[in-house]
Amino acid sequence: MKPPVSSIKSEPVAALDPVIRRPRGRPRKTEDERDDGNRRQQLLTAAARLFRDKGFDATSTRDIAAAVGMHSGSPFYHFKSKDALLYAVMEEGMHAAIARQARALQGARPDAVMAPKAAPIADAPRVQIRRLIRAHFDTLLGPGNDFVPVMLYEHRSLGAGQRASLAKLQVAYESAWTPVLEALHASGQLGAPVKLSRLLMLGALNWSVQWFDRKKGSSLDELTEAAMALFLRES
Amino acid sequence: MKPPVSSIKSEPVAALDPVIRRPRGRPRKTEDERDDGNRRQQLLTAAARLFRDKGFDATSTRDIAAAVGMHSGSPFYHFKSKDALLYAVMEEGMHAAIARQARALQGARPDAVMAPKAAPIADAPRVQIRRLIRAHFDTLLGPGNDFVPVMLYEHRSLGAGQRASLAKLQVAYESAWTPVLEALHASGQLGAPVKLSRLLMLGALNWSVQWFDRKKGSSLDELTEAAMALFLRES
DNA sequence: CCTACCGATCGGTAGG
DNA sequence: CCTACCGATCGGTAGG
């Protein structure tokens, strides 16, 4: 069946010829599709949304492929398994959350420096906890922020090793709360022990994923103020 | 292998003989297995545990059958579908939770009646909220109480109609909190608006399913006191 | 990244 | 409640 012309392939010398080289497999980028990390990122975003809406097990890799206009087998060109895709979603979510949290805490600093009278040093922990809470709500409920909710509600679908890796990121994230809560506890503004306070407070916030509706109801600012009023005492 | 005596079975007349009648299919109850609703209940309990541990989608009906010593098709003799089994688990969980909550609130009353001095009327809401919190922790974390956690974390796997039915039970359950929270808010013991307070407080408790370890750490009593100290103000 | 495909698993059923 | 089985779906792969 093979024409004699193709017999060149069998000659090692011709295969080494640099003129013949041709990036086989991926056609060079057309106008609407760049073959850099963009397709991978599209897969991540679509997967995060589907995992959040339907759950990991109820989402097929075909669903994800269809959401970005791929065929069934193509996601496996970018991720070696469905589990790897889930892990990538969670990891990106945690990195973004940690970055957002750091930005929020840094933003709390200049205020106290530039207006020492308006924001006396004793209020610093209160300012910080408010920013921590607000940043957390943003991470959970902000538009397009599907990654961390997937992390929170689907980590059971992960293998032990990957779960351990993510646990480190979670510890890093939550460790920012401890000194702030300790200061509040010492000054009598926080009534419960620090560790249990952190677990209960983060739980209250994490659960908002279940009932918060961006279309109606409270804003994230109102939510933040309600949490402040619920958790903290006057002095 | 069969002795000639058993050849009676092949005679139609003998088959109609009332003396020969024999409940085919299910052998009459031996000592250790009653064929009443017991097997059904065993399926429910096993399913609740598996759904809680591995998730609904990750649990096969074969897993559930094996957990109670049945073969793969037999659960469908008791439940018409896997979804029906999930719904039954959640419904039983909610009924038990509502009953436990009612018992807890009734238990709070006699104390105030029998020792009016020791528990003045102004403390009633505080006593009631403590009992509500404690009952909720029991429902979520008590030994063998897998049903409500399944309800909380797997309700996405339910159809719209069944989800609506359960929502009614959830409203009934949570409605007991409202008057207590209103009394606490009116007396300045609760800092945040009642509705958001209820959502945040129940979220904090519900999230304990994710981190509580019965083997080590706090007791349910300690958890309850921590929640009281976190949520409520002095006067 | 597509085409074509495979092995495994799963919910569910017929008939007894 | 068991036996034997089916159709559908799914994660994943070979080869291009």
PDB file of N, CA, C and O (backbone and C1' of nucleotides) in Angstrom, chain B residues 39 70-71 74 77-78, chain D residues 1-6:
ATOM      1  N   ARG B  39     -33.163  -5.263  57.376  1.00  0.00           N
ATOM      2  CA  ARG B  39     -32.191  -5.238  56.291  1.00  0.00           C
ATOM      3  C   ARG B  39     -32.173  -3.872  55.628  1.00  0.00           C
ATOM      4  O   ARG B  39     -31.125  -3.350  55.265  1.00  0.00           O
ATOM      5  N   MET B  70     -24.718  -8.365  51.079  1.00  0.00           N
ATOM      6  CA  MET B  70     -25.643  -8.686  49.993  1.00  0.00           C
ATOM      7  C   MET B  70     -24.877  -8.803  48.677  1.00  0.00           C
ATOM      8  O   MET B  70     -23.711  -8.443  48.583  1.00  0.00           O
ATOM      9  N   HIS B  71     -25.566  -9.286  47.650  1.00  0.00           N
ATOM     10  CA  HIS B  71     -24.984  -9.288  46.315  1.00  0.00           C
ATOM     11  C   HIS B  71     -25.392  -8.024  45.569  1.00  0.00           C
ATOM     12  O   HIS B  71     -26.294  -7.298  45.982  1.00  0.00           O
ATOM     13  N   SER B  74     -29.039  -6.682  44.959  1.00  0.00           N
ATOM     14  CA  SER B  74     -30.037  -6.801  46.028  1.00  0.00           C
ATOM     15  C   SER B  74     -30.474  -5.477  46.667  1.00  0.00           C
ATOM     16  O   SER B  74     -31.634  -5.377  47.083  1.00  0.00           O
ATOM     17  N   TYR B  77     -33.807  -4.250  45.638  1.00  0.00           N
ATOM     18  CA  TYR B  77     -35.017  -4.872  46.155  1.00  0.00           C
ATOM     19  C   TYR B  77     -35.610  -3.986  47.255  1.00  0.00           C
ATOM     20  O   TYR B  77     -36.812  -3.963  47.467  1.00  0.00           O
ATOM     21  N   HIS B  78     -34.766  -3.234  47.941  1.00  0.00           N
ATOM     22  CA  HIS B  78     -35.217  -2.374  49.041  1.00  0.00           C
ATOM     23  C   HIS B  78     -35.398  -0.923  48.615  1.00  0.00           C
ATOM     24  O   HIS B  78     -36.241  -0.215  49.175  1.00  0.00           O
TER      25      HIS B  78
ATOM     26  P    DC D   1     -32.506  -8.803  52.719  1.00  0.00           P
ATOM     27  O5'  DC D   1     -32.181  -9.602  51.356  1.00  0.00           O
ATOM     28  C5'  DC D   1     -32.259 -10.977  51.436  1.00  0.00           C
ATOM     29  C4'  DC D   1     -32.055 -11.585  50.095  1.00  0.00           C
ATOM     30  C3'  DC D   1     -30.895 -11.052  49.269  1.00  0.00           C
ATOM     31  O3'  DC D   1     -29.837 -11.997  49.333  1.00  0.00           O
ATOM     32  C1'  DC D   1     -32.804 -11.577  47.947  1.00  0.00           C
ATOM     33  P    DC D   2     -28.436 -11.775  48.640  1.00  0.00           P
ATOM     34  O5'  DC D   2     -28.489 -12.780  47.392  1.00  0.00           O
ATOM     35  C5'  DC D   2     -28.674 -14.164  47.618  1.00  0.00           C
ATOM     36  C4'  DC D   2     -28.759 -14.906  46.301  1.00  0.00           C
ATOM     37  C3'  DC D   2     -27.568 -14.695  45.356  1.00  0.00           C
ATOM     38  O3'  DC D   2     -27.185 -15.939  44.805  1.00  0.00           O
ATOM     39  C1'  DC D   2     -29.587 -14.110  44.257  1.00  0.00           C
ATOM     40  P    DT D   3     -25.814 -16.084  44.020  1.00  0.00           P
ATOM     41  O5'  DT D   3     -26.270 -16.161  42.497  1.00  0.00           O
ATOM     42  C5'  DT D   3     -27.355 -17.000  42.135  1.00  0.00           C
ATOM     43  C4'  DT D   3     -27.577 -16.919  40.646  1.00  0.00           C
ATOM     44  C3'  DT D   3     -26.326 -16.643  39.815  1.00  0.00           C
ATOM     45  O3'  DT D   3     -26.301 -17.532  38.710  1.00  0.00           O
ATOM     46  C1'  DT D   3     -27.975 -15.009  39.348  1.00  0.00           C
ATOM     47  P    DA D   4     -25.025 -17.635  37.748  1.00  0.00           P
ATOM     48  O5'  DA D   4     -25.465 -16.717  36.520  1.00  0.00           O
ATOM     49  C5'  DA D   4     -26.777 -16.844  35.979  1.00  0.00           C
ATOM     50  C4'  DA D   4     -27.015 -15.721  35.004  1.00  0.00           C
ATOM     51  C3'  DA D   4     -25.781 -15.330  34.179  1.00  0.00           C
ATOM     52  O3'  DA D   4     -26.125 -15.347  32.811  1.00  0.00           O
ATOM     53  C1'  DA D   4     -26.751 -13.416  35.178  1.00  0.00           C
ATOM     54  P    DC D   5     -25.016 -15.075  31.658  1.00  0.00           P
ATOM     55  O5'  DC D   5     -25.418 -13.604  31.214  1.00  0.00           O
ATOM     56  C5'  DC D   5     -26.811 -13.284  31.151  1.00  0.00           C
ATOM     57  C4'  DC D   5     -27.016 -11.793  31.186  1.00  0.00           C
ATOM     58  C3'  DC D   5     -26.025 -10.990  30.355  1.00  0.00           C
ATOM     59  O3'  DC D   5     -26.623 -10.729  29.084  1.00  0.00           O
ATOM     60  C1'  DC D   5     -26.704  -9.895  32.381  1.00  0.00           C
ATOM     61  P    DC D   6     -25.819  -9.970  27.946  1.00  0.00           P
ATOM     62  O5'  DC D   6     -26.583  -8.592  27.814  1.00  0.00           O
ATOM     63  C5'  DC D   6     -27.908  -8.450  28.330  1.00  0.00           C
ATOM     64  C4'  DC D   6     -28.246  -6.975  28.362  1.00  0.00           C
ATOM     65  C3'  DC D   6     -27.400  -6.161  27.396  1.00  0.00           C
ATOM     66  O3'  DC D   6     -28.210  -5.239  26.710  1.00  0.00           O
ATOM     67  C1'  DC D   6     -27.137  -5.342  29.620  1.00  0.00           C
TER      68       DC D   6
END
